[in-house]
Coordinates of C-alpha atoms in Angstrom, one line a residue:
M1 CA 0.0 0.0 0.0
R2 CA 2.8 2.4 0.9
G3 CA 4.6 1.5 -2.3
I4 CA 1.5 2.5 -4.3
V5 CA 1.2 5.8 -2.4
K6 CA 4.9 6.6 -3.0
M7 CA 4.6 5.8 -6.7
R8 CA 1.6 8.1 -7.0
L9 CA 3.4 10.9 -5.3
F10 CA 6.5 10.3 -7.5
N11 CA 4.4 10.4 -10.6
K12 CA 2.7 13.6 -9.4
R13 CA 6.0 15.3 -8.7
R14 CA 7.4 14.2 -12.0
K15 CA 4.4 15.6 -13.8
I16 CA 4.7 18.9 -11.9
S17 CA 8.5 19.0 -12.7
Q18 CA 7.8 18.5 -16.4
Q19 CA 5.2 21.2 -16.4
R20 CA 7.6 23.6 -14.8
R21 CA 10.3 22.7 -17.4
H22 CA 7.8 23.3 -20.2
L23 CA 6.8 26.7 -18.7
T24 CA 10.5 27.7 -18.3
I25 CA 11.3 26.8 -22.0
A26 CA 8.2 28.8 -23.2
T27 CA 9.4 31.8 -21.2
L28 CA 13.0 31.5 -22.3
E29 CA 12.0 31.2 -26.0
G30 CA 10.1 34.5 -25.6
V31 CA 13.2 36.4 -24.6
P32 CA 15.0 36.6 -28.0
S33 CA 11.7 36.6 -29.7
V34 CA 10.4 39.7 -28.1
I35 CA 13.7 41.6 -28.8
F36 CA 13.8 40.9 -32.5
Q37 CA 10.1 41.5 -33.0
T38 CA 10.3 44.8 -31.2
L39 CA 13.2 46.0 -33.4
L40 CA 11.4 44.7 -36.5
G41 CA 8.0 46.2 -35.8
G42 CA 6.3 49.4 -34.8
Q43 CA 8.1 52.7 -35.5
F44 CA 11.2 50.7 -36.6
L45 CA 9.3 48.9 -39.3
T46 CA 7.8 52.2 -40.5
G47 CA 11.1 54.0 -40.3
F48 CA 12.9 51.3 -42.3
L49 CA 10.2 51.4 -44.9
L50 CA 10.4 55.2 -45.1
Y51 CA 14.2 54.8 -45.4
L52 CA 13.7 52.3 -48.3
G53 CA 11.4 54.9 -50.0
A54 CA 7.9 53.5 -49.2
N55 CA 4.7 55.7 -49.3
S56 CA 1.7 55.6 -46.9
E57 CA -0.2 53.1 -49.1
Q58 CA 2.8 50.7 -49.2
I59 CA 3.3 51.0 -45.5
G60 CA -0.4 50.3 -45.0
F61 CA -0.1 47.1 -47.1
V62 CA 3.0 45.8 -45.2
L63 CA 1.3 46.4 -41.9
A64 CA -1.8 44.6 -43.1
I65 CA -0.4 41.6 -45.0
T66 CA 0.7 39.8 -41.8
T67 CA -2.9 39.3 -40.8
F68 CA -4.3 38.5 -44.2
V69 CA -2.2 35.4 -44.7
N70 CA -3.9 34.0 -41.6
I71 CA -6.6 32.8 -43.9
A72 CA -4.3 29.9 -44.8
Q73 CA -4.5 28.7 -41.2
L74 CA -7.8 27.0 -42.0
A75 CA -6.0 24.6 -44.3
V76 CA -3.1 24.3 -41.9
A77 CA -5.5 23.3 -39.0
F78 CA -6.8 20.5 -41.2
L79 CA -3.4 19.3 -42.4
I80 CA -1.7 19.1 -39.0
Q81 CA -4.2 16.4 -38.0
R82 CA -2.0 14.1 -40.2
L83 CA 1.2 14.9 -38.3
N84 CA 2.7 12.3 -36.0
S85 CA 4.8 15.0 -34.4
R86 CA 4.3 18.8 -34.0
K87 CA 7.8 19.6 -32.8
W88 CA 9.9 19.4 -36.0
P89 CA 7.4 21.0 -38.3
L90 CA 7.1 23.8 -35.6
V91 CA 10.9 24.2 -35.6
F92 CA 11.0 24.3 -39.4
F93 CA 8.2 26.8 -40.1
V94 CA 9.1 29.1 -37.1
G95 CA 12.7 29.0 -38.2
M96 CA 11.9 29.9 -41.8
H97 CA 9.7 32.8 -40.6
R98 CA 12.5 34.2 -38.5
L99 CA 15.2 33.8 -41.2
L100 CA 13.1 35.4 -44.0
W101 CA 12.1 38.3 -41.7
G102 CA 15.7 38.8 -40.9
F103 CA 16.6 38.8 -44.6
T104 CA 14.6 42.1 -45.0
G105 CA 17.7 43.8 -43.6
L106 CA 19.8 42.6 -46.5
V107 CA 17.6 44.3 -49.1
P108 CA 19.9 47.4 -49.5
F109 CA 22.9 45.2 -50.1
L110 CA 21.2 42.8 -52.6
F111 CA 19.1 45.1 -54.8
S112 CA 19.2 48.4 -56.6
Q113 CA 17.5 51.3 -54.8
D114 CA 14.5 51.4 -57.1
K115 CA 13.7 47.7 -56.1
W116 CA 14.2 48.1 -52.3
V117 CA 10.5 48.4 -51.4
Q118 CA 9.4 45.6 -53.7
A119 CA 12.1 43.3 -52.4
F120 CA 11.3 44.1 -48.8
I121 CA 7.6 43.2 -49.5
V122 CA 8.6 39.8 -51.1
F123 CA 10.8 38.8 -48.1
Y124 CA 8.2 40.0 -45.7
V125 CA 5.2 38.2 -47.3
A126 CA 7.2 35.0 -47.6
A127 CA 8.2 35.2 -43.9
F128 CA 4.6 35.5 -42.8
L129 CA 3.4 32.7 -45.0
F130 CA 5.7 30.4 -43.1
N131 CA 4.5 32.1 -39.9
T132 CA 0.9 31.1 -40.8
V133 CA 1.8 27.5 -40.4
G134 CA 4.1 28.1 -37.4
A135 CA 1.4 30.1 -35.5
V136 CA -1.1 27.2 -35.7
L137 CA 1.5 24.7 -34.5
W138 CA 2.7 27.0 -31.7
N139 CA -0.8 27.8 -30.4
S140 CA -1.7 24.2 -30.4
T141 CA 1.5 23.2 -28.6
I142 CA 1.5 26.0 -26.1
S143 CA -2.1 25.3 -25.1
D144 CA -1.0 21.8 -24.2
M145 CA 2.2 22.9 -22.4
V146 CA 0.4 25.3 -20.1
P147 CA -2.1 23.7 -17.6
P148 CA -5.5 25.3 -17.8
K149 CA -5.5 26.1 -14.0
V150 CA -2.5 28.4 -14.3
R151 CA -3.0 29.7 -17.9
G152 CA -4.4 33.1 -17.1
R153 CA -1.8 33.9 -14.3
Y154 CA 1.1 32.4 -16.3
F155 CA 0.5 34.4 -19.5
G156 CA 0.0 37.5 -17.4
I157 CA 3.4 37.0 -15.7
R158 CA 5.1 35.9 -18.9
N159 CA 3.7 38.8 -20.9
T160 CA 4.7 41.3 -18.2
M161 CA 8.3 40.0 -18.1
L162 CA 8.8 39.9 -21.9
N163 CA 7.2 43.3 -22.5
A164 CA 9.5 44.8 -19.9
L165 CA 12.4 43.5 -22.0
G166 CA 10.7 44.7 -25.2
T167 CA 10.3 48.1 -23.6
L168 CA 14.0 48.3 -22.9
F169 CA 15.0 47.4 -26.4
M170 CA 12.4 49.8 -27.9
F171 CA 14.1 52.6 -26.1
L172 CA 17.6 51.4 -27.0
G173 CA 16.5 51.0 -30.6
G174 CA 15.2 54.6 -30.7
M175 CA 18.5 55.9 -29.2
I176 CA 20.5 54.0 -31.8
L177 CA 18.5 55.4 -34.7
D178 CA 18.7 59.0 -33.4
H179 CA 22.5 58.7 -32.8
Y180 CA 23.2 56.9 -36.1
P181 CA 20.5 58.0 -38.6
G182 CA 19.9 56.2 -41.8
S183 CA 21.7 53.1 -43.0
Q184 CA 24.2 52.9 -40.1
G185 CA 21.6 52.9 -37.4
F186 CA 19.5 50.2 -39.2
L187 CA 22.7 48.1 -39.7
Y188 CA 23.3 48.1 -35.9
L189 CA 19.6 47.1 -35.3
Y190 CA 19.8 44.2 -37.7
I191 CA 23.0 42.9 -36.1
I192 CA 21.1 42.7 -32.8
I193 CA 18.1 41.2 -34.6
W194 CA 20.2 38.4 -36.2
I195 CA 21.7 37.4 -32.9
C196 CA 18.3 37.1 -31.3
I197 CA 16.8 35.2 -34.3
T198 CA 19.6 32.7 -34.0
A199 CA 19.0 32.3 -30.3
N200 CA 15.3 32.0 -30.7
I201 CA 15.5 29.2 -33.2
I202 CA 18.0 27.3 -31.0
V203 CA 15.5 27.4 -28.0
F204 CA 12.7 25.9 -30.2
F205 CA 14.8 22.7 -30.4
F206 CA 14.2 22.3 -26.7
Y207 CA 10.4 22.5 -27.0
P208 CA 8.7 19.2 -25.9
D209 CA 7.1 16.9 -28.4
I210 CA 3.7 16.6 -26.7
P211 CA 1.1 14.2 -28.3
F212 CA -2.0 16.1 -29.2
E213 CA -5.7 15.2 -29.3
R214 CA -6.9 15.1 -32.9
S215 CA -10.2 16.2 -34.3
T216 CA -13.1 13.7 -34.3
E217 CA -13.6 14.7 -38.0
S218 CA -11.3 13.3 -40.7
K219 CA -12.6 15.5 -43.6
F220 CA -12.0 19.2 -44.2
I221 CA -15.5 20.5 -44.7
P222 CA -17.1 18.8 -41.6
M223 CA -14.1 20.0 -39.6
L224 CA -14.5 23.5 -41.0
K225 CA -18.2 23.5 -40.1
K226 CA -17.7 22.8 -36.4
P227 CA -16.7 26.4 -35.5
L228 CA -19.0 27.9 -38.1
R229 CA -22.0 26.2 -36.4
D230 CA -20.9 27.2 -32.9
S231 CA -22.8 30.5 -32.4
S232 CA -21.3 31.0 -29.0
F233 CA -17.9 31.2 -30.8
M234 CA -18.8 32.8 -34.1
K235 CA -20.8 35.8 -32.7
P236 CA -17.9 37.1 -30.5
T237 CA -15.4 36.3 -33.2
L238 CA -17.3 38.3 -35.9
F239 CA -17.8 41.2 -33.5
L240 CA -14.2 41.3 -32.4
A241 CA -13.2 41.2 -36.1
S242 CA -15.4 44.3 -36.7
F243 CA -13.8 46.1 -33.8
L244 CA -10.3 45.2 -35.0
F245 CA -11.1 46.5 -38.4
L246 CA -11.9 49.9 -37.0
Q247 CA -8.9 49.9 -34.7
N248 CA -6.5 49.0 -37.5
L249 CA -7.8 51.9 -39.7
V250 CA -5.7 54.2 -37.5
V251 CA -3.5 52.5 -34.9
P252 CA -0.9 50.8 -37.2
L253 CA -0.4 54.2 -38.9
Y254 CA 0.4 56.1 -35.7
S255 CA 4.1 55.9 -36.4
Y256 CA 3.6 57.2 -39.9
V257 CA 1.6 60.2 -38.5
M258 CA 4.2 60.9 -35.8
L259 CA 7.2 60.6 -38.1
E260 CA 5.9 62.2 -41.3
L261 CA 3.2 64.6 -40.2
L262 CA 4.2 65.6 -36.7
H263 CA 8.0 65.3 -37.3
I264 CA 8.7 63.6 -34.0
N265 CA 12.1 62.0 -33.6
Y266 CA 12.7 58.3 -33.1
Q267 CA 13.8 58.6 -29.5
T268 CA 10.6 60.5 -28.5
I269 CA 8.4 58.0 -30.4
S270 CA 10.3 55.2 -28.6
L271 CA 9.5 56.9 -25.2
I272 CA 5.9 57.2 -26.2
N273 CA 5.7 53.5 -27.1
V274 CA 7.7 52.5 -24.0
T275 CA 5.1 54.3 -21.9
Q276 CA 2.4 52.3 -23.8
T277 CA 4.3 49.1 -23.1
V278 CA 4.9 49.9 -19.4
F279 CA 1.1 50.4 -18.9
M280 CA 0.4 47.3 -20.9
M281 CA 2.7 45.3 -18.6
A282 CA 1.1 46.7 -15.5
S283 CA -2.3 45.7 -17.0
F284 CA -1.3 42.1 -17.7
Y285 CA -1.2 41.1 -14.1
V286 CA -4.5 42.9 -13.3
W287 CA -6.3 41.3 -16.3
G288 CA -4.8 37.9 -15.4
N289 CA -6.2 38.1 -11.9
L290 CA -9.6 39.4 -13.1
N291 CA -9.6 36.4 -15.4
A292 CA -9.7 34.1 -12.4
R293 CA -13.1 35.7 -11.5
Y294 CA -14.7 36.7 -14.7
S295 CA -15.1 35.1 -18.1
N296 CA -12.8 35.9 -21.1
R297 CA -15.7 37.4 -23.0
R298 CA -16.9 39.7 -20.3
L299 CA -13.4 41.0 -19.7
L300 CA -12.9 41.4 -23.5
F301 CA -16.0 43.7 -23.4
W302 CA -14.4 45.8 -20.6
T303 CA -11.3 46.4 -22.8
L304 CA -13.2 47.9 -25.7
P305 CA -14.1 51.3 -24.1
V306 CA -10.5 51.7 -22.9
I307 CA -9.2 51.2 -26.5
A308 CA -11.9 53.5 -28.0
T309 CA -11.1 56.2 -25.4
S310 CA -7.4 56.2 -26.3
I311 CA -8.2 56.7 -30.0
L312 CA -10.7 59.5 -29.2
L313 CA -8.0 61.3 -27.1
W314 CA -6.1 62.1 -30.3
G315 CA -8.9 64.6 -31.1
T316 CA -7.8 66.7 -28.1
L317 CA -4.6 67.6 -30.0
S318 CA -6.6 70.6 -31.3
I319 CA -6.7 72.2 -27.8
F320 CA -3.9 70.6 -25.7
P321 CA -0.1 70.3 -26.1
L322 CA 1.1 67.6 -28.4
L323 CA 3.3 65.3 -26.3
P324 CA 1.2 65.1 -23.1
I325 CA -1.8 64.0 -25.2
L326 CA 0.2 61.4 -27.1
F327 CA 1.7 60.0 -23.9
T328 CA -1.7 59.8 -22.2
A329 CA -3.4 58.3 -25.3
Q330 CA -0.7 55.6 -25.5
M331 CA -0.9 54.8 -21.8
I332 CA -4.6 54.2 -22.0
F333 CA -4.2 52.2 -25.3
G334 CA -1.6 50.0 -23.6
V335 CA -4.0 49.1 -20.8
G336 CA -6.8 48.3 -23.3
V337 CA -4.8 46.4 -25.9
G338 CA -2.8 44.5 -23.3
G339 CA -6.1 43.1 -21.9
F340 CA -7.6 42.6 -25.3
N341 CA -4.7 40.6 -26.7
Q342 CA -4.3 38.5 -23.6
L343 CA -8.0 37.7 -23.3
A344 CA -8.5 37.1 -27.0
F345 CA -5.7 34.5 -26.8
N346 CA -7.2 32.9 -23.7
F347 CA -10.6 32.9 -25.5
M348 CA -9.0 31.0 -28.5
I349 CA -7.3 28.3 -26.4
G350 CA -9.6 28.2 -23.4
D351 CA -13.2 28.6 -24.6
T352 CA -12.9 26.1 -27.4
P353 CA -13.1 22.2 -27.4
K354 CA -9.6 20.7 -27.1
S355 CA -9.9 18.2 -30.0
E356 CA -11.1 21.0 -32.4
R357 CA -8.9 23.7 -31.0
P358 CA -6.6 24.1 -34.1
M359 CA -9.6 24.7 -36.4
Y360 CA -11.3 27.0 -33.9
T361 CA -8.0 29.0 -33.5
A362 CA -7.5 29.1 -37.3
M363 CA -11.1 30.3 -37.9
Y364 CA -10.6 33.1 -35.3
S365 CA -7.3 34.0 -36.9
A366 CA -8.7 33.9 -40.4
I367 CA -11.7 36.1 -39.7
T368 CA -9.9 38.7 -37.5
G369 CA -6.9 38.5 -39.9
V370 CA -9.1 39.6 -42.9
A371 CA -10.5 42.4 -40.9
S372 CA -7.1 43.5 -39.6
F373 CA -5.7 43.3 -43.2
F374 CA -8.3 45.7 -44.7
G375 CA -7.9 48.1 -41.7
P376 CA -4.4 49.4 -42.3
L377 CA -4.7 48.9 -46.1
I378 CA -7.8 51.1 -46.3
G379 CA -6.3 53.5 -43.7
G380 CA -3.2 53.9 -45.7
K381 CA -5.2 54.7 -48.8
V382 CA -7.4 57.2 -47.0
Y383 CA -4.2 59.0 -45.8
G384 CA -3.2 59.2 -49.5
W385 CA -6.7 60.5 -50.6
I386 CA -6.8 63.2 -47.9
D387 CA -3.2 64.3 -48.4
H388 CA -4.3 67.7 -49.8
W389 CA -6.9 68.2 -47.1
P390 CA -6.3 70.4 -44.0
N391 CA -3.5 69.0 -41.9
W392 CA -5.7 68.3 -38.9
T393 CA -7.8 65.7 -40.8
Q394 CA -4.7 63.5 -41.2
I395 CA -3.3 64.1 -37.7
Y396 CA -6.4 63.4 -35.6
G397 CA -9.5 63.7 -37.9
M398 CA -9.6 60.0 -38.8
Q399 CA -9.1 59.0 -35.2
L400 CA -12.1 61.0 -34.1
V401 CA -14.4 59.4 -36.7
V402 CA -13.1 55.9 -36.0
G403 CA -13.3 56.4 -32.2
I404 CA -17.0 57.5 -32.3
I405 CA -17.9 54.5 -34.5
M406 CA -16.2 52.1 -32.1
I407 CA -18.2 53.5 -29.2
L408 CA -21.4 53.1 -31.1
L409 CA -20.6 49.5 -32.1
M410 CA -19.5 48.6 -28.6
M411 CA -22.7 50.0 -27.0
S412 CA -25.0 48.3 -29.4
L413 CA -23.7 44.9 -30.5
G414 CA -20.9 44.5 -28.0
R415 CA -23.1 44.8 -25.0
R416 CA -25.3 41.9 -26.2
I417 CA -22.7 39.6 -27.6
L418 CA -19.9 39.8 -25.1
R419 CA -21.1 41.3 -21.8
D420 CA -24.1 38.9 -21.6
A421 CA -22.1 35.8 -22.8

């Protein structure tokens, strides 16, 4: 009898030990990942595109394409059911995404100046096509690596730690570009980026190869229909996609507005974005604890007025000083978008049946991806159309219109779909 008890205790401790090891690997993998993604995104992406000679429409397209390719996740969710192992396909597709994204830094060395923007777009699109597969595999794997009981708290702590690191490198990146403008500054950034890409790929080799529960369906159409017929999943997804479409009309182009229209330097923009990230980090822990008491959907609803308010604040640039408003708007946006992203992820991996989770996740990513694609694409075109209009229409006019529509959408559909879920 004692032997049986001891064996059970041993197996339980071994299971806990494996879970801790898995969580440690997932956290360590995020360290180089957040550094290179910080230096390849946001104002650095916009600044590099401007350096290459891109216009607002091309910038809008680049910012949008990463989400549009998520449509392919529907096919990927079906195909991975035939895999015997998720680990090595994960390593391959994630690795190719990182490498191709890093190759964007080689564009000025490999192509003539008149081909820079086109070459960048080719590398960028190819990278995120690989990421489409890698994202499905990673979401599926990470949902099995993190036990449901600690999921909200773990991702809250992990996101806080990683975003603190991202904040530091966002500020350092801004300092580098201000001290070494142009090609020299971007060269230094890409050296750091390539070191982190290499480290990130190496850590993925230590990911566990966890067996996964396959779908009960063996054919694509029946598997596809499962999330489509689930109204408790589709209604929130369609509403969130509409909200994201409106948000992405203006938010991805903030860096363009600050760099091109307001003529703010990189270091100041980095400080603004650092402020956003600091408040995002602070919010992760709060949203994670609230998630232990309230549902993902109810909390998602609470994030919407916060995001809308941050966008509406841009309208006060007409009467208040520039920098205090931008800092305040980004603080509020950090709180809202931090909660939204964390809770939307928990909604995908927590409010869906385990055996069908890849297809549910792919469906969410595809629908919200299309909405997020057309947001910055249309937003970039609108900035081109109103280029000859009064300056205020480009700086904060669009934000006012979008913010008001977001409030109306939230108070009408959002209240019924999310808050009462």
